[in-house]
Amino acid sequence: MKLSRLEYARPASVAEAIALLQANEGAKIISGGQSLMPVLAFRLAAPPLLVDIGSIEALRGIEIGAAVIRLGARVRWCEIERDAALRRAQPLLVAMIDQVAHYQIRNRGTVGGSLAHADPAAEMPGVAVVCDAVLHVVGPHGSRSVAAADFFTGPLQTVLAEDEVLVAVDLPAWPASRRWGFEEFALRRGDFALAGVAVHYDRDTAGLASNVHVGVIGADEMPRRLHEVEKAMEGRRIDEALITSASELASASINPMSDLHADAEYRRALVATLFERVVRRAEQLQ
């Protein structure tokens, strides 16, 4: 289908973009357009104005600091894939982004666009939640920072106001010794994941798991941390018995949806299988 009739503006600054959003109720931001354009083509949305932030240089850039890794909202997936320093500094991020759709979409899709769109099966919201990211937002009343755990409120829903712009996301620094893993399953390579599991944890001096983070995408209404599973693994030695019991707990901890691609019970079983694979890979037990 063709898009409905709309106006188009290309602001040169974040302040100008905010002013346009304020002055035009229902206006939508477009950056890479990989999520928004299909929505417009199917006429699931008909904004009066598209605010194209593609010229705002302040929203670009990857900064790798000692304590924080900052991604500008306009950073594209292909930039993340190509950044060798980022692959060392945040390997889980790069591994998850490597699974995003196809090359053409990774060449245009952006960090901010994915976070604001908040698809439950998307990789970037999952990265943000499992890695304790902080999202930075600017609006007419100033700036605010929102923890990823508080940013997503439901499928395709966030706390972002209509006149606010997501400008950057911060990920905590990543210890070189950290153990991690990610795996997702889709019906075809490049499709949205029916489920995906991300895990990372450190080891204390006794070899026990600490700072355990477990996250799920695609199998719930929004990306989620599985805190019960994290508690079960915290302070424990990772062995086959723990992996088995924790995988069962992971399956029981989610509230999966049924759709034309998979029913809820299939997604429960899939999460358990993916969790086992991911932790074994992190522990090199496979």
mmCIF file of C-alpha atoms in Angstrom:
data_model
loop_
_atom_site.group_PDB
_atom_site.id
_atom_site.type_symbol
_atom_site.label_atom_id
_atom_site.label_comp_id
_atom_site.label_asym_id
_atom_site.label_seq_id
_atom_site.Cartn_x
_atom_site.Cartn_y
_atom_site.Cartn_z
ATOM 1 C CA MET A 1 0.000 0.000 0.000
ATOM 2 C CA LYS A 2 1.013 3.608 -0.411
ATOM 3 C CA LEU A 3 1.673 5.883 2.521
ATOM 4 C CA SER A 4 -1.070 8.295 3.501
ATOM 5 C CA ARG A 5 -0.424 11.952 2.735
ATOM 6 C CA LEU A 6 1.967 13.606 5.181
ATOM 7 C CA GLU A 7 4.425 16.459 5.604
ATOM 8 C CA TYR A 8 8.173 16.075 6.003
ATOM 9 C CA ALA A 9 10.812 18.073 7.910
ATOM 10 C CA ARG A 10 14.540 17.554 8.387
ATOM 11 C CA PRO A 11 15.726 19.491 11.458
ATOM 12 C CA ALA A 12 19.382 20.322 11.998
ATOM 13 C CA SER A 13 19.356 19.993 15.802
ATOM 14 C CA VAL A 14 17.659 18.136 18.627
ATOM 15 C CA ALA A 15 16.060 21.397 19.817
ATOM 16 C CA GLU A 16 14.560 21.974 16.372
ATOM 17 C CA ALA A 17 13.245 18.408 16.277
ATOM 18 C CA ILE A 18 11.578 18.841 19.669
ATOM 19 C CA ALA A 19 9.971 22.095 18.554
ATOM 20 C CA LEU A 20 8.529 20.356 15.479
ATOM 21 C CA LEU A 21 7.154 17.515 17.613
ATOM 22 C CA GLN A 22 5.558 20.003 19.989
ATOM 23 C CA ALA A 23 3.965 22.005 17.198
ATOM 24 C CA ASN A 24 2.570 18.999 15.327
ATOM 25 C CA GLU A 25 0.494 16.629 17.437
ATOM 26 C CA GLY A 26 0.956 13.049 16.308
ATOM 27 C CA ALA A 27 4.215 13.723 14.437
ATOM 28 C CA LYS A 28 6.678 10.825 14.250
ATOM 29 C CA ILE A 29 10.461 10.736 14.270
ATOM 30 C CA ILE A 30 12.164 8.853 11.454
ATOM 31 C CA SER A 31 15.831 7.895 11.418
ATOM 32 C CA GLY A 32 16.722 4.677 9.609
ATOM 33 C CA GLY A 33 13.053 3.999 8.879
ATOM 34 C CA GLN A 34 13.380 0.206 9.051
ATOM 35 C CA SER A 35 10.540 -0.114 11.566
ATOM 36 C CA LEU A 36 8.465 2.962 10.776
ATOM 37 C CA MET A 37 8.200 2.688 6.997
ATOM 38 C CA PRO A 38 6.448 -0.712 6.979
ATOM 39 C CA VAL A 39 4.026 0.614 9.601
ATOM 40 C CA LEU A 40 3.259 3.610 7.388
ATOM 41 C CA ALA A 41 2.982 1.481 4.261
ATOM 42 C CA PHE A 42 0.334 -0.700 5.900
ATOM 43 C CA ARG A 43 -1.349 2.451 7.215
ATOM 44 C CA LEU A 44 -1.117 1.250 10.777
ATOM 45 C CA ALA A 45 -0.068 4.832 11.537
ATOM 46 C CA ALA A 46 -0.796 8.075 9.696
ATOM 47 C CA PRO A 47 1.236 10.879 11.269
ATOM 48 C CA PRO A 48 0.710 14.382 9.906
ATOM 49 C CA LEU A 49 4.476 15.008 9.883
ATOM 50 C CA LEU A 50 7.677 12.964 9.668
ATOM 51 C CA VAL A 51 10.563 14.539 11.572
ATOM 52 C CA ASP A 52 13.726 13.178 9.955
ATOM 53 C CA ILE A 53 16.619 13.332 12.433
ATOM 54 C CA GLY A 54 19.116 11.949 9.901
ATOM 55 C CA SER A 55 21.051 15.243 9.699
ATOM 56 C CA ILE A 56 21.639 15.676 13.446
ATOM 57 C CA GLU A 57 25.319 14.900 13.891
ATOM 58 C CA ALA A 58 25.087 15.168 17.687
ATOM 59 C CA LEU A 59 23.173 11.867 17.686
ATOM 60 C CA ARG A 60 26.005 9.931 16.071
ATOM 61 C CA GLY A 61 29.122 8.358 17.498
ATOM 62 C CA ILE A 62 30.388 5.477 19.623
ATOM 63 C CA GLU A 63 32.369 6.393 22.729
ATOM 64 C CA ILE A 64 34.218 3.691 24.668
ATOM 65 C CA GLY A 65 35.215 4.934 28.117
ATOM 66 C CA ALA A 66 36.690 3.274 31.185
ATOM 67 C CA ALA A 67 33.315 3.135 32.951
ATOM 68 C CA VAL A 68 30.718 3.599 30.218
ATOM 69 C CA ILE A 69 30.163 2.795 26.548
ATOM 70 C CA ARG A 70 27.922 5.403 24.902
ATOM 71 C CA LEU A 71 26.040 4.833 21.666
ATOM 72 C CA GLY A 72 24.423 7.781 19.934
ATOM 73 C CA ALA A 73 20.808 7.234 18.906
ATOM 74 C CA ARG A 74 21.738 7.415 15.206
ATOM 75 C CA VAL A 75 24.431 4.730 15.391
ATOM 76 C CA ARG A 76 23.580 2.088 12.790
ATOM 77 C CA TRP A 77 23.867 -1.667 13.258
ATOM 78 C CA CYS A 78 26.553 -1.898 10.578
ATOM 79 C CA GLU A 79 28.697 0.601 12.523
ATOM 80 C CA ILE A 80 28.462 -1.615 15.604
ATOM 81 C CA GLU A 81 29.396 -4.698 13.568
ATOM 82 C CA ARG A 82 32.446 -3.012 12.045
ATOM 83 C CA ASP A 83 33.844 -1.488 15.258
ATOM 84 C CA ALA A 84 36.678 -3.772 16.389
ATOM 85 C CA ALA A 85 37.186 -1.859 19.649
ATOM 86 C CA LEU A 86 33.496 -2.199 20.491
ATOM 87 C CA ARG A 87 33.623 -5.933 19.771
ATOM 88 C CA ARG A 88 36.291 -6.210 22.477
ATOM 89 C CA ALA A 89 34.656 -3.751 24.877
ATOM 90 C CA GLN A 90 31.069 -5.085 24.645
ATOM 91 C CA PRO A 91 31.050 -8.486 22.904
ATOM 92 C CA LEU A 92 27.477 -9.360 23.926
ATOM 93 C CA LEU A 93 26.155 -6.220 22.225
ATOM 94 C CA VAL A 94 27.935 -7.065 18.980
ATOM 95 C CA ALA A 95 26.880 -10.725 19.107
ATOM 96 C CA MET A 96 23.232 -9.747 19.483
ATOM 97 C CA ILE A 97 23.382 -7.081 16.772
ATOM 98 C CA ASP A 98 24.969 -9.627 14.416
ATOM 99 C CA GLN A 99 21.580 -11.392 14.508
ATOM 100 C CA VAL A 100 19.513 -8.373 13.442
ATOM 101 C CA ALA A 101 17.574 -9.102 10.249
ATOM 102 C CA HIS A 102 19.579 -8.806 7.001
ATOM 103 C CA TYR A 103 22.483 -6.689 5.781
ATOM 104 C CA GLN A 104 20.229 -4.130 4.102
ATOM 105 C CA ILE A 105 18.351 -3.497 7.347
ATOM 106 C CA ARG A 106 21.552 -3.459 9.427
ATOM 107 C CA ASN A 107 22.877 -0.845 7.016
ATOM 108 C CA ARG A 108 20.001 1.543 7.841
ATOM 109 C CA GLY A 109 18.518 0.537 11.199
ATOM 110 C CA THR A 110 19.570 2.570 14.236
ATOM 111 C CA VAL A 111 20.023 2.086 17.961
ATOM 112 C CA GLY A 112 17.519 4.791 18.895
ATOM 113 C CA GLY A 113 14.937 3.633 16.388
ATOM 114 C CA SER A 114 14.917 0.087 17.749
ATOM 115 C CA LEU A 115 14.737 1.200 21.377
ATOM 116 C CA ALA A 116 11.907 3.655 20.710
ATOM 117 C CA HIS A 117 9.973 1.118 18.600
ATOM 118 C CA ALA A 118 10.279 -1.448 21.433
ATOM 119 C CA ASP A 119 9.474 -4.619 19.538
ATOM 120 C CA PRO A 120 9.506 -7.490 22.082
ATOM 121 C CA ALA A 121 11.622 -9.654 19.739
ATOM 122 C CA ALA A 122 14.173 -6.958 18.842
ATOM 123 C CA GLU A 123 17.770 -7.445 19.927
ATOM 124 C CA MET A 124 18.677 -3.896 21.017
ATOM 125 C CA PRO A 125 15.966 -3.598 23.696
ATOM 126 C CA GLY A 126 17.182 -6.979 24.971
ATOM 127 C CA VAL A 127 20.767 -5.724 25.125
ATOM 128 C CA ALA A 128 19.638 -2.640 27.008
ATOM 129 C CA VAL A 129 17.680 -4.597 29.622
ATOM 130 C CA VAL A 130 20.171 -7.424 30.248
ATOM 131 C CA CYS A 131 23.147 -5.032 30.418
ATOM 132 C CA ASP A 132 21.579 -2.440 32.753
ATOM 133 C CA ALA A 133 21.688 0.292 30.124
ATOM 134 C CA VAL A 134 20.666 3.885 30.813
ATOM 135 C CA LEU A 135 18.771 5.738 28.077
ATOM 136 C CA HIS A 136 19.104 9.499 27.713
ATOM 137 C CA VAL A 137 16.081 11.474 26.573
ATOM 138 C CA VAL A 138 15.611 15.169 25.759
ATOM 139 C CA GLY A 139 12.286 16.984 25.617
ATOM 140 C CA PRO A 140 10.804 20.477 25.948
ATOM 141 C CA HIS A 141 11.246 20.366 29.729
ATOM 142 C CA GLY A 142 14.891 19.314 29.646
ATOM 143 C CA SER A 143 16.769 16.026 29.728
ATOM 144 C CA ARG A 144 16.258 12.875 31.759
ATOM 145 C CA SER A 145 17.901 9.500 32.113
ATOM 146 C CA VAL A 146 15.844 6.316 32.278
ATOM 147 C CA ALA A 147 17.033 2.851 33.277
ATOM 148 C CA ALA A 148 16.273 0.320 30.538
ATOM 149 C CA ALA A 149 14.297 -1.759 33.045
ATOM 150 C CA ASP A 150 11.883 1.187 33.420
ATOM 151 C CA PHE A 151 11.854 2.322 29.779
ATOM 152 C CA PHE A 152 9.782 -0.486 28.236
ATOM 153 C CA THR A 153 6.191 -0.742 29.434
ATOM 154 C CA GLY A 154 4.673 -3.278 27.007
ATOM 155 C CA PRO A 155 4.702 -4.434 23.382
ATOM 156 C CA LEU A 156 5.725 -1.417 21.241
ATOM 157 C CA GLN A 157 5.296 0.788 24.321
ATOM 158 C CA THR A 158 7.796 2.926 26.228
ATOM 159 C CA VAL A 159 7.853 5.872 28.628
ATOM 160 C CA LEU A 160 9.042 8.136 25.799
ATOM 161 C CA ALA A 161 6.673 11.105 25.391
ATOM 162 C CA GLU A 162 5.535 12.206 21.923
ATOM 163 C CA ASP A 163 7.615 15.386 22.129
ATOM 164 C CA GLU A 164 10.801 13.733 23.427
ATOM 165 C CA VAL A 165 13.855 12.511 21.521
ATOM 166 C CA LEU A 166 16.002 9.555 22.563
ATOM 167 C CA VAL A 167 19.550 10.856 22.115
ATOM 168 C CA ALA A 168 21.916 8.174 23.487
ATOM 169 C CA VAL A 169 22.243 4.964 25.466
ATOM 170 C CA ASP A 170 24.946 4.118 27.995
ATOM 171 C CA LEU A 171 26.136 0.568 28.676
ATOM 172 C CA PRO A 172 28.337 -0.158 31.707
ATOM 173 C CA ALA A 173 31.940 -1.129 31.014
ATOM 174 C CA TRP A 174 32.557 -4.829 30.396
ATOM 175 C CA PRO A 175 35.282 -6.720 32.331
ATOM 176 C CA ALA A 176 37.524 -8.690 29.983
ATOM 177 C CA SER A 177 37.092 -11.846 32.079
ATOM 178 C CA ARG A 178 33.275 -11.784 32.000
ATOM 179 C CA ARG A 179 31.530 -14.923 30.750
ATOM 180 C CA TRP A 180 28.619 -14.446 28.399
ATOM 181 C CA GLY A 181 26.483 -15.988 25.702
ATOM 182 C CA PHE A 182 23.552 -15.265 23.415
ATOM 183 C CA GLU A 183 21.405 -17.375 21.140
ATOM 184 C CA GLU A 184 18.069 -16.805 19.437
ATOM 185 C CA PHE A 185 15.850 -18.929 17.238
ATOM 186 C CA ALA A 186 13.850 -17.739 14.225
ATOM 187 C CA LEU A 187 11.984 -19.673 11.551
ATOM 188 C CA ARG A 188 14.304 -18.181 8.924
ATOM 189 C CA ARG A 189 17.606 -16.344 9.184
ATOM 190 C CA GLY A 190 16.788 -12.667 9.578
ATOM 191 C CA ASP A 191 13.237 -13.124 10.860
ATOM 192 C CA PHE A 192 12.203 -11.860 14.276
ATOM 193 C CA ALA A 193 13.201 -14.324 16.982
ATOM 194 C CA LEU A 194 10.576 -16.631 18.426
ATOM 195 C CA ALA A 195 12.769 -16.476 21.520
ATOM 196 C CA GLY A 196 16.265 -15.415 22.460
ATOM 197 C CA VAL A 197 18.317 -15.749 25.649
ATOM 198 C CA ALA A 198 21.266 -13.611 26.761
ATOM 199 C CA VAL A 199 23.399 -14.376 29.817
ATOM 200 C CA HIS A 200 26.422 -12.766 31.373
ATOM 201 C CA TYR A 201 28.141 -13.179 34.728
ATOM 202 C CA ASP A 202 31.475 -12.805 36.456
ATOM 203 C CA ARG A 203 33.363 -15.241 38.689
ATOM 204 C CA ASP A 204 34.581 -14.495 42.190
ATOM 205 C CA THR A 205 37.906 -15.681 43.587
ATOM 206 C CA ALA A 206 36.360 -19.028 44.534
ATOM 207 C CA GLY A 207 35.145 -19.617 40.983
ATOM 208 C CA LEU A 208 31.496 -18.989 41.832
ATOM 209 C CA ALA A 209 29.125 -17.030 39.597
ATOM 210 C CA SER A 210 28.536 -13.421 40.597
ATOM 211 C CA ASN A 211 26.676 -10.436 39.149
ATOM 212 C CA VAL A 212 24.490 -12.832 37.135
ATOM 213 C CA HIS A 213 22.287 -11.323 34.421
ATOM 214 C CA VAL A 214 19.776 -13.365 32.404
ATOM 215 C CA GLY A 215 17.530 -11.785 29.783
ATOM 216 C CA VAL A 216 14.892 -13.018 27.330
ATOM 217 C CA ILE A 217 13.565 -11.525 24.092
ATOM 218 C CA GLY A 218 10.757 -12.640 21.810
ATOM 219 C CA ALA A 219 9.052 -14.919 24.337
ATOM 220 C CA ASP A 220 7.331 -12.286 26.465
ATOM 221 C CA GLU A 221 5.478 -9.011 25.939
ATOM 222 C CA MET A 222 8.715 -7.050 26.351
ATOM 223 C CA PRO A 223 12.401 -7.790 26.980
ATOM 224 C CA ARG A 224 12.788 -9.144 30.501
ATOM 225 C CA ARG A 225 15.392 -9.969 33.111
ATOM 226 C CA LEU A 226 14.727 -13.316 34.782
ATOM 227 C CA HIS A 227 15.551 -12.360 38.347
ATOM 228 C CA GLU A 228 14.549 -15.732 39.850
ATOM 229 C CA VAL A 229 17.024 -17.476 37.572
ATOM 230 C CA GLU A 230 19.726 -14.949 38.424
ATOM 231 C CA LYS A 231 19.194 -15.582 42.153
ATOM 232 C CA ALA A 232 19.389 -19.338 41.606
ATOM 233 C CA MET A 233 22.753 -18.984 39.878
ATOM 234 C CA GLU A 234 24.264 -16.260 42.068
ATOM 235 C CA GLY A 235 27.081 -17.516 44.279
ATOM 236 C CA ARG A 236 26.905 -21.005 42.800
ATOM 237 C CA ARG A 237 29.338 -23.077 40.796
ATOM 238 C CA ILE A 238 28.011 -23.528 37.280
ATOM 239 C CA ASP A 239 27.675 -27.241 36.608
ATOM 240 C CA GLU A 240 25.297 -29.501 34.697
ATOM 241 C CA ALA A 241 22.888 -29.894 37.606
ATOM 242 C CA LEU A 242 22.579 -26.137 38.065
ATOM 243 C CA ILE A 243 22.186 -25.548 34.330
ATOM 244 C CA THR A 244 19.334 -28.069 34.166
ATOM 245 C CA SER A 245 17.468 -26.688 37.190
ATOM 246 C CA ALA A 246 18.007 -23.082 36.100
ATOM 247 C CA SER A 247 16.738 -23.837 32.577
ATOM 248 C CA GLU A 248 13.523 -25.250 34.033
ATOM 249 C CA LEU A 249 13.176 -22.147 36.178
ATOM 250 C CA ALA A 250 13.763 -19.913 33.149
ATOM 251 C CA SER A 251 10.979 -21.670 31.272
ATOM 252 C CA ALA A 252 8.596 -21.270 34.214
ATOM 253 C CA SER A 253 9.525 -17.606 34.787
ATOM 254 C CA ILE A 254 8.264 -16.185 31.492
ATOM 255 C CA ASN A 255 4.762 -15.299 30.348
ATOM 256 C CA PRO A 256 4.972 -16.318 26.692
ATOM 257 C CA MET A 257 2.536 -15.339 23.973
ATOM 258 C CA SER A 258 0.901 -17.515 21.334
ATOM 259 C CA ASP A 259 0.707 -16.354 17.735
ATOM 260 C CA LEU A 260 0.642 -17.806 14.237
ATOM 261 C CA HIS A 261 4.381 -18.594 14.451
ATOM 262 C CA ALA A 262 4.476 -20.495 17.767
ATOM 263 C CA ASP A 263 2.295 -21.199 20.768
ATOM 264 C CA ALA A 264 3.160 -20.345 24.356
ATOM 265 C CA GLU A 265 4.309 -23.834 25.359
ATOM 266 C CA TYR A 266 6.673 -24.026 22.393
ATOM 267 C CA ARG A 267 8.235 -20.741 23.463
ATOM 268 C CA ARG A 268 8.615 -22.027 27.042
ATOM 269 C CA ALA A 269 10.462 -25.101 25.796
ATOM 270 C CA LEU A 270 12.544 -22.973 23.439
ATOM 271 C CA VAL A 271 13.683 -20.666 26.236
ATOM 272 C CA ALA A 272 14.806 -23.654 28.309
ATOM 273 C CA THR A 273 16.795 -25.091 25.396
ATOM 274 C CA LEU A 274 18.396 -21.785 24.457
ATOM 275 C CA PHE A 275 19.302 -21.083 28.089
ATOM 276 C CA GLU A 276 21.086 -24.431 28.406
ATOM 277 C CA ARG A 277 23.043 -23.834 25.192
ATOM 278 C CA VAL A 278 24.027 -20.309 26.158
ATOM 279 C CA VAL A 279 25.282 -21.163 29.643
ATOM 280 C CA ARG A 280 27.143 -24.248 28.428
ATOM 281 C CA ARG A 281 28.830 -22.105 25.804
ATOM 282 C CA ALA A 282 29.757 -19.518 28.418
ATOM 283 C CA GLU A 283 31.213 -22.299 30.556
ATOM 284 C CA GLN A 284 32.584 -24.169 27.508
ATOM 285 C CA LEU A 285 30.736 -27.311 28.613
ATOM 286 C CA GLN A 286 29.284 -28.084 25.182
#
